[in-house]
Short mmCIF file of C-alpha atoms in Angstrom, two decimals:
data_model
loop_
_atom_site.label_atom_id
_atom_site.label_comp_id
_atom_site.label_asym_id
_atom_site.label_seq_id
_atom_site.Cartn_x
_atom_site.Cartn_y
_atom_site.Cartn_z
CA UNK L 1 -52.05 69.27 80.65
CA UNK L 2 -50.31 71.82 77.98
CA UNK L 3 -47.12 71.06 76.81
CA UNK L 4 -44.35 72.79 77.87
CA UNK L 5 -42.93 75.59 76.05
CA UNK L 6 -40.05 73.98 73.60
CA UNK L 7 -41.28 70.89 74.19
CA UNK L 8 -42.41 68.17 71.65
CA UNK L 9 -45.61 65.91 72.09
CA UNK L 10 -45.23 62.42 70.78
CA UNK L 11 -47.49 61.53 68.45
CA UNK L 12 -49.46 58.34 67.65
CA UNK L 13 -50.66 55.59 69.73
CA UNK L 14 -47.16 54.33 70.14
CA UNK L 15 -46.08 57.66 71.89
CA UNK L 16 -49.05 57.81 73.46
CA UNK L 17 -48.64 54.23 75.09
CA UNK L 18 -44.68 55.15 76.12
CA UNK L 19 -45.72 58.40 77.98
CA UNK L 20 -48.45 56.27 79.53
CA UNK L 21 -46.09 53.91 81.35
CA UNK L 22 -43.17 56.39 81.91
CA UNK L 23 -46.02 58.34 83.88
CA UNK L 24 -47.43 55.34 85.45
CA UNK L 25 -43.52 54.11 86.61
CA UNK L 26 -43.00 57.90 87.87
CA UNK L 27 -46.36 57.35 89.84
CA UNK L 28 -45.69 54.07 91.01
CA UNK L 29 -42.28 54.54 92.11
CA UNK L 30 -43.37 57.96 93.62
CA UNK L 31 -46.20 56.15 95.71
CA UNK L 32 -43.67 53.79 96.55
CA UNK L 33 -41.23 56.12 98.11
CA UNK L 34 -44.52 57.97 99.66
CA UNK L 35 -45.36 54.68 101.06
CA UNK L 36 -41.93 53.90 102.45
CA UNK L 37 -41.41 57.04 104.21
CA UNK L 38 -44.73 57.32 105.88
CA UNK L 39 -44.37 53.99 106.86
CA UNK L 40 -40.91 54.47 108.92
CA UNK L 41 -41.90 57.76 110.27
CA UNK L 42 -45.18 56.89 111.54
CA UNK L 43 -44.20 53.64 113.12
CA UNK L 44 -45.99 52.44 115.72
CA UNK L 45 -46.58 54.90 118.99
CA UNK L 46 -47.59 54.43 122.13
CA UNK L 47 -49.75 51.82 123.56
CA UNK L 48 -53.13 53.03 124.97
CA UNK L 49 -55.12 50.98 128.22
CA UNK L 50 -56.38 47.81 128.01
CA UNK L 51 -60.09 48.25 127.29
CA UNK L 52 -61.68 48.11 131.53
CA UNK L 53 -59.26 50.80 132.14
CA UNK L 54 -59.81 53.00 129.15
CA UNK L 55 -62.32 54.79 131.26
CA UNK L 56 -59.58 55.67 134.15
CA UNK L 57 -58.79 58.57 131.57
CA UNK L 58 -61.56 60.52 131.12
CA UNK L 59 -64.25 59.48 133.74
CA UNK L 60 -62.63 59.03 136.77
CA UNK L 61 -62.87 61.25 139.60
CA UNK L 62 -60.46 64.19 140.49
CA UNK L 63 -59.74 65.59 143.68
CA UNK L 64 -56.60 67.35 142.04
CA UNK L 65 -57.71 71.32 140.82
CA UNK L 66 -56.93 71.35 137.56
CA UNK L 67 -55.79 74.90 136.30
CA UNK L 68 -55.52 76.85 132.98
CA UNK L 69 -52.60 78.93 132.65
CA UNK L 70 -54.37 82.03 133.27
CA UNK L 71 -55.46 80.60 136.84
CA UNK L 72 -52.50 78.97 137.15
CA UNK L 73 -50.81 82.35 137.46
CA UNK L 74 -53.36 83.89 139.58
CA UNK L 75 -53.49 81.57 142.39
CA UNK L 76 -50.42 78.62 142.30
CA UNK L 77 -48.30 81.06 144.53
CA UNK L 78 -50.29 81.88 147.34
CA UNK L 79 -53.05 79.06 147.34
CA UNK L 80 -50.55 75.42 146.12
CA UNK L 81 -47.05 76.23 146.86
CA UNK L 82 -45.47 74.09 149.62
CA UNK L 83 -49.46 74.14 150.69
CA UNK L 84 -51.15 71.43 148.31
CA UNK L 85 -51.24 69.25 144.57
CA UNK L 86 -52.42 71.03 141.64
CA UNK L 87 -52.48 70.55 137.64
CA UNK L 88 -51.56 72.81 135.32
CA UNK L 89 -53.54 72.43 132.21
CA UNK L 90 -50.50 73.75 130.02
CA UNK L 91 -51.33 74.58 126.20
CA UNK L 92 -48.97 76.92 125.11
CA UNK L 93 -45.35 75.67 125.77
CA UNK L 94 -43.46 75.79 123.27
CA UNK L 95 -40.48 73.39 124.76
CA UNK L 96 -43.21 70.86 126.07
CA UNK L 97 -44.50 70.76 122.89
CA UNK L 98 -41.25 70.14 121.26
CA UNK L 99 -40.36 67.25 123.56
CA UNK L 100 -43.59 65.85 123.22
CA UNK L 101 -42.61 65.32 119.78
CA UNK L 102 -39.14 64.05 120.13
CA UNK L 103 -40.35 61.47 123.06
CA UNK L 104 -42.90 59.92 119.77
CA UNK L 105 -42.53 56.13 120.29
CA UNK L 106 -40.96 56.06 116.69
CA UNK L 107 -38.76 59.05 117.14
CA UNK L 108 -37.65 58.19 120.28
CA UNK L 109 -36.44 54.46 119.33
CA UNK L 110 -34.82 56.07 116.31
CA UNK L 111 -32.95 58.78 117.60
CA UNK L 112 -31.62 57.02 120.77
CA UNK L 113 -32.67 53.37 120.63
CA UNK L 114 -29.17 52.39 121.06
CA UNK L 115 -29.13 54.15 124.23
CA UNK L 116 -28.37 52.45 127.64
CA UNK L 117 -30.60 52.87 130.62
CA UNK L 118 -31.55 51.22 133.79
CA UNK L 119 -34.16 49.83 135.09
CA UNK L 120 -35.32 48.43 138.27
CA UNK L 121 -38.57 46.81 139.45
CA UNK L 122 -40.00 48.99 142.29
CA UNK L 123 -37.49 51.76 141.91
CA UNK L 124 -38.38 54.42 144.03
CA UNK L 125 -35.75 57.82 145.12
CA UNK L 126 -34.28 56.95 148.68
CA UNK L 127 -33.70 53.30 148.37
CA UNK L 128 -33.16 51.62 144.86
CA UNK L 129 -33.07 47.91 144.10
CA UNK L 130 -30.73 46.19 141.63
CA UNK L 131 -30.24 47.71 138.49
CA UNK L 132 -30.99 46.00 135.21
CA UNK L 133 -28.77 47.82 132.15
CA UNK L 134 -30.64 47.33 128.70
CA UNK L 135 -31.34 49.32 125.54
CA UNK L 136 -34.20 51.91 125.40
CA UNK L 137 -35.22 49.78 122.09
CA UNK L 138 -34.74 46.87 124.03
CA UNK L 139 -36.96 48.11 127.06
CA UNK L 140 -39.70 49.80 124.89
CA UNK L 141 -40.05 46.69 122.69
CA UNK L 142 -40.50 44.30 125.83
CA UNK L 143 -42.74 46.91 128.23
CA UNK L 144 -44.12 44.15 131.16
CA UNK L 145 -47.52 44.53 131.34
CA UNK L 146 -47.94 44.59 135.20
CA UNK L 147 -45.09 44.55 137.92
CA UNK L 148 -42.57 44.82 135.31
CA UNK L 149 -39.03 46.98 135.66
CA UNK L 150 -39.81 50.36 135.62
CA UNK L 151 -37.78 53.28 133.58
CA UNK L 152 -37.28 56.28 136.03
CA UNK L 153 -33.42 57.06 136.10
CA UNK L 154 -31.90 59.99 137.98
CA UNK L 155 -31.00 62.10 135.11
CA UNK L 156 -28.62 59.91 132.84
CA UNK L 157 -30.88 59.58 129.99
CA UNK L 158 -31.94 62.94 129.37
CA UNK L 159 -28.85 64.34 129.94
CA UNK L 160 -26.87 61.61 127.09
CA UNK L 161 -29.44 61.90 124.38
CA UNK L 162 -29.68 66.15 125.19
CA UNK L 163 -33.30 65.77 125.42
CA UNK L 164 -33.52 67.99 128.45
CA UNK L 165 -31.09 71.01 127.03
CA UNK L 166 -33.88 73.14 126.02
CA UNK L 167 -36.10 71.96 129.32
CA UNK L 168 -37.01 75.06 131.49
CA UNK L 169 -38.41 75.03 134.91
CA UNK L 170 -41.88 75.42 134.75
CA UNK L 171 -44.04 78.41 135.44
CA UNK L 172 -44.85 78.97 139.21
CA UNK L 173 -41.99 77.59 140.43
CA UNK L 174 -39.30 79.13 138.57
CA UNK L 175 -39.16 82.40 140.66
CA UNK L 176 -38.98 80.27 143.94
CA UNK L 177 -35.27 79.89 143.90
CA UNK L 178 -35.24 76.10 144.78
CA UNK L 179 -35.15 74.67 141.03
CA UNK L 180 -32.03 74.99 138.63
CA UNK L 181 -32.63 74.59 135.04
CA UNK L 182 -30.92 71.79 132.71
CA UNK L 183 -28.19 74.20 131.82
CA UNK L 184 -27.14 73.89 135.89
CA UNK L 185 -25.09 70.78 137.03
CA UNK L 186 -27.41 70.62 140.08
CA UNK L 187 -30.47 70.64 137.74
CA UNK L 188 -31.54 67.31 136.59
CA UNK L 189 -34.57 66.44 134.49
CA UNK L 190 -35.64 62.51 134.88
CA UNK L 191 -37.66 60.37 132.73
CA UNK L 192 -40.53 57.95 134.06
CA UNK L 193 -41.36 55.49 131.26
CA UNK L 194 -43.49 51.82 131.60
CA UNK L 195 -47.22 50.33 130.48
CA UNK L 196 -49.80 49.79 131.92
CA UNK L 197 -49.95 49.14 135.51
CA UNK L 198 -46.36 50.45 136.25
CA UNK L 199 -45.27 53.03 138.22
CA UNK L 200 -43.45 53.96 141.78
CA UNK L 201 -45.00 53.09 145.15
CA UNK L 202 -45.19 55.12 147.83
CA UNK L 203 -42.55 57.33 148.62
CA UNK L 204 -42.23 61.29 149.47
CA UNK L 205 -39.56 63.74 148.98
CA UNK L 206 -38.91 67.26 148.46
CA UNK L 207 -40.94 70.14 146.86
CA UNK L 208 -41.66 68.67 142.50
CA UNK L 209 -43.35 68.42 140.02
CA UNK L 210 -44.10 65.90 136.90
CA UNK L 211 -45.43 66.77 133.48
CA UNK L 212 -47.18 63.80 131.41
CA UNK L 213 -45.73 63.53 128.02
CA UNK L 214 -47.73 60.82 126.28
CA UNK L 215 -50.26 58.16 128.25
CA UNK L 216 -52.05 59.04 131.24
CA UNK L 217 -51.33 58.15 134.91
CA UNK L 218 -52.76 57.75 138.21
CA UNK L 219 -52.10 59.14 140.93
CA UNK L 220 -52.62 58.72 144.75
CA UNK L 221 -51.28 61.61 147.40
CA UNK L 222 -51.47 61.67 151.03
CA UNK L 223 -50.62 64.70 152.92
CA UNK L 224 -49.36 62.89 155.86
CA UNK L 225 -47.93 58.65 155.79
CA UNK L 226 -51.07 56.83 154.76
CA UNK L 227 -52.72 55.09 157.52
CA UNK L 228 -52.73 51.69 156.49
CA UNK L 229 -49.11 51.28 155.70
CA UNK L 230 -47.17 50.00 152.59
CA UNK L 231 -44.85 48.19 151.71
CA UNK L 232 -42.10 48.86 149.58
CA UNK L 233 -42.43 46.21 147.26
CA UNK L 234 -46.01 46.57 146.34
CA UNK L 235 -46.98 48.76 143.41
CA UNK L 236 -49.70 51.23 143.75
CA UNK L 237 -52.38 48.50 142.31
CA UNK L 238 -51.41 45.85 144.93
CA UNK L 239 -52.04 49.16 147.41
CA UNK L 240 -55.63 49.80 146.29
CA UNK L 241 -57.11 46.46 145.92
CA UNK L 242 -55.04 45.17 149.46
CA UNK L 243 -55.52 48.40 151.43
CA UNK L 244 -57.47 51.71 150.28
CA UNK L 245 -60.52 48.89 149.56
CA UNK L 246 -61.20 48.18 152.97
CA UNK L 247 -59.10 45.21 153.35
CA UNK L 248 -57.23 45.43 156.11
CA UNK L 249 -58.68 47.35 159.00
CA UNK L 250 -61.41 49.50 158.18
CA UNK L 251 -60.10 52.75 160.53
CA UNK L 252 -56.82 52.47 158.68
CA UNK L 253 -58.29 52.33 154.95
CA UNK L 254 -58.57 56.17 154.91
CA UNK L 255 -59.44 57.81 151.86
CA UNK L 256 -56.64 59.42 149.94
CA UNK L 257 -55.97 63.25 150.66
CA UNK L 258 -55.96 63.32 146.44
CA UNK L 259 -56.46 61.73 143.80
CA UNK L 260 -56.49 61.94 140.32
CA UNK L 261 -55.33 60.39 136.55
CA UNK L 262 -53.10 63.25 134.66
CA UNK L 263 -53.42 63.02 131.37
CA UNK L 264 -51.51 64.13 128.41
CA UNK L 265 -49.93 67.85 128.35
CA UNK L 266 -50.61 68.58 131.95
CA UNK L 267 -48.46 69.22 134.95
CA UNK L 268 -49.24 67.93 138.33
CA UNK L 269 -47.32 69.53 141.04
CA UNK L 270 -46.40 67.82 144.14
CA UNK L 271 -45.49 69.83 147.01
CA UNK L 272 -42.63 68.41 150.00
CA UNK L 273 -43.74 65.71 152.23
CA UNK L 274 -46.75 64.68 150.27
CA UNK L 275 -46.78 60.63 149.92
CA UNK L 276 -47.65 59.68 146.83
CA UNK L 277 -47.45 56.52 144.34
CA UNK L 278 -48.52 56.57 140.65
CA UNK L 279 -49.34 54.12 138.25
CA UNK L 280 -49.10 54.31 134.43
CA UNK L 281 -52.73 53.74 132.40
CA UNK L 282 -51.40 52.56 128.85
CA UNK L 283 -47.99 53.07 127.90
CA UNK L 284 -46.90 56.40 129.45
CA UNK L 285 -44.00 58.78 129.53
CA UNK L 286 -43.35 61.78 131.72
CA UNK L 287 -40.60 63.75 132.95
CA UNK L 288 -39.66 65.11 136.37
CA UNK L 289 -38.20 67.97 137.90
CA UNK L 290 -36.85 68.07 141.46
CA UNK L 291 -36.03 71.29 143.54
CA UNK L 292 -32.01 71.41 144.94
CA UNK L 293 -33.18 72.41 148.54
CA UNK L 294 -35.62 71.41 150.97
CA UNK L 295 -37.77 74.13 153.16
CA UNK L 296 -35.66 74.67 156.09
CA UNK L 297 -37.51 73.43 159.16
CA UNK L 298 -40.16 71.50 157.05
CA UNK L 299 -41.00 67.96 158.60
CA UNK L 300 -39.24 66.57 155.69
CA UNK L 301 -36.35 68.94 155.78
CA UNK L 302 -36.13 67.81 159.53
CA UNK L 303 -36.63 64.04 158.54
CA UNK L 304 -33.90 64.20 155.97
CA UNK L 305 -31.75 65.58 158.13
CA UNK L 306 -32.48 63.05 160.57
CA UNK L 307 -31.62 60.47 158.18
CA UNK L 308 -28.45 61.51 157.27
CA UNK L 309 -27.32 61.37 160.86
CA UNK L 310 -28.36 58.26 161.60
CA UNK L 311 -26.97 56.86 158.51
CA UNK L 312 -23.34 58.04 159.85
CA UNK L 313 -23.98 56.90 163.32
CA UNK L 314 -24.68 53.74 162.03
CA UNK L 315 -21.06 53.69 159.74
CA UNK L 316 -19.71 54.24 163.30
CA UNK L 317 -21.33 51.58 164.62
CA UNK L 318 -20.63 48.97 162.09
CA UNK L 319 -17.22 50.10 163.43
CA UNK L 320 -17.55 49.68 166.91
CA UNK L 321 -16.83 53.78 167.47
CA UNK L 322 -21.04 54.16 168.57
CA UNK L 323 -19.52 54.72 172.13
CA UNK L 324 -17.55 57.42 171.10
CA UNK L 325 -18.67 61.32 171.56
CA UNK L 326 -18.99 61.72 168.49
CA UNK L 327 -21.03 58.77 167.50
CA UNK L 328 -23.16 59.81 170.76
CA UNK L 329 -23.86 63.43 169.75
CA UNK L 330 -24.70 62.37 166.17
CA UNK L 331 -27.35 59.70 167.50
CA UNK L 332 -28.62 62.34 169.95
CA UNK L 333 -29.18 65.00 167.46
CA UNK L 334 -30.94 63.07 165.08
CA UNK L 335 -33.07 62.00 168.00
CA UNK L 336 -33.92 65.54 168.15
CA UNK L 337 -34.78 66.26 164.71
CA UNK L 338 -37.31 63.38 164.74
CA UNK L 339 -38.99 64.48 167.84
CA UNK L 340 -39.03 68.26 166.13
CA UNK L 341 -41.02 67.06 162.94
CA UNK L 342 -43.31 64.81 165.14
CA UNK L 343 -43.93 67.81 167.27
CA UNK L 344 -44.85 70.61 164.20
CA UNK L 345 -48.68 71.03 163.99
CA UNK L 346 -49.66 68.67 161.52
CA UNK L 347 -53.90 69.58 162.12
CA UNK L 348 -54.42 70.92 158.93
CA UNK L 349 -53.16 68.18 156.96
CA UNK L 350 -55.53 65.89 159.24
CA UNK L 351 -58.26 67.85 158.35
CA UNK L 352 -57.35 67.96 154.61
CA UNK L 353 -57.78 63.89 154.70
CA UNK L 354 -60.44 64.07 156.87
CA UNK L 355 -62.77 66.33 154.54
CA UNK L 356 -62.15 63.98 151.72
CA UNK L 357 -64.25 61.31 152.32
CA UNK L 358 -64.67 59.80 148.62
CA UNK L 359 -63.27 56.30 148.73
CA UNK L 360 -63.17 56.46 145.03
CA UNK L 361 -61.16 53.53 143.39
CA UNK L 362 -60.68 52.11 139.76
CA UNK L 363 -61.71 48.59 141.45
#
């Protein structure tokens, strides 16, 4: 290298030897640093499956469309909406990008370690268990490798660390008028987070969808309650070897009405009244979004309406007042609701089941 202008070379071995090890300390110390900071910032991410369900990922069978964003705009509308489960194969987000990196194993325990959340070991969103309060770095560190508490909280964490202020609803659904962005107090953004194995069992609510951050997950949707039952405290794995393989009754193991392992970047859209359960492959984290009003008349809008009926006829009752008019009128028009949604024409969704006859499992 050529001296500097103004600059005087030493001379001699001597100076020769001095700029030698200055350069070699400036090097060392340099790599040093290097070494230090790539160290802490890569850290270590995510955990991927266990090698026999590696394959889950890319191999498995999918009776989910997937869509690119082009199609995705063509057809979500008129042929998904409210009507059936599709994936959005979404590239070019610029928000999902940026949470994708801030939800990095190593920037995530950095940022907001220190963060409380709870936890609960089937939680699903009508009737939650116990809640366990712990650390994200806590909870991340100690992941349960099967039946484990699960992280999926109604809003709390998103909302403390501001991870979900520049969240917008996603394309599709954002011109329906039943989702409110972050920046609304009625629109929360939740985060799903466990390993392998985890997830939420069956359970069905209004019109959402879920976008997969890191990891992969599988999922299982029935158009109409699944045949052979479930039970709350069973995870989706206990469902498929126990039921969906044939045994318990053989009429009742119906094949799924979908099925399909989302992977990383994509949105899967779940429409109201589907029953579904997931289950994470590998460490996996996701976020949901939820829409602030049922269809009006749906069989879920009439079930949930039902519910909350009955759930105040019943405070009257603990209360001896079920004899009351009141009580009585509540009790009879719940009554009514039920019979309503088991009365709407439920054929197609009969037929959807019935046409998938694939009793694809991971076992």
């Amino acid at each position: 290298m050529a001296p500097r202008p103004g600059s005087k070379r030493s001379g001699g071995k001597e100076g020769t030897a001095t700029s030698q090890m200055l350069n070699g300390a400036v090097v060392l110390g340099a790599g040093l640093l290097a070494g230090v900071f790539i160290n802490f910032s890569a850290g270590p991410e995510w955990r991927g499956p266990p090698p026999e369900r590696a394959a889950l990922v890319n191999e498995s069978i999918c009776t989910i469309e997937r869509l690119n964003e082009t199609e995705w705009e063509a057809r979500f509308t008129n042929e998904f909406y409210l009507q059936k489960p599709a994936i959005l194969q979404w590239s070019s987000s610029e928000v999902l990008e940026t949470l994708r990196a801030r939800t990095q194993r190593s920037v995530l325990l950095r940022e907001h370690g220190n963060v409380q959340v709870n936890l609960d070991r089937f939680r699903n969103l009508w009737q939650p268990g116990s809640l366990t309060k712990t650390s994200l770095l806590e909870y991340v560190e100690s992941i349960p490798p099967v039946h484990g508490e699960y992280l999926f909280d109604t809003g709390e964490f998103l909302k403390a660390t501001g991870l979900d202020h520049e969240w917008r609803t996603a394309p599709g659904l954002v011109n329906t008028g039943r989702y409110r962005d972050s920046t609304d107090p009625s629109g929360i953004i939740t985060i799903a987070l466990g390993g392998d194995k985890q997830g939420i069992p069956f359970h069905w609510h209004g019109d959402a969808y879920s976008v997969q951050l890191h990891g992969a997950k599988l999922w299982v949707l029935f158009a109409q309650t699944p045949s052979s039952g479930f039970l709350l405290s069973e995870t989706l794995e206990q469902w498929l070897t126990s039921r969906q393989n044939l045994k318990v009754d053989a009429d009742l193991a119906v094949p799924s009405s979908y099925q399909c392992v989302q992977r990383p970047g994509e949105l899967l859209y779940v429409p109201e009244g589907f029953w579904h359960a997931t289950s994470c492959v590998g460490d996996a984290v996701a976020i949901t979004q939820h829409s602030v009003e049922n269809v009006h008349g749906s069989v879920y809008d009439l079930y949930h309406n039902a519910s909350n009926l009955l759930a105040e006829w019943m405070d009257l009752a603990k209360r001896r007042f079920h004899t009351r008019p009141a009580a009585k009128q509540k009790l009879a028009s719940a009554t009514g609701l039920l019979k309503s949604a088991l009365s709407l024409d439920r054929s197609e969704e009969r037929r959807v089941g019935k046409e998938c006859r694939s009793r694809w499992s991971p076992y």
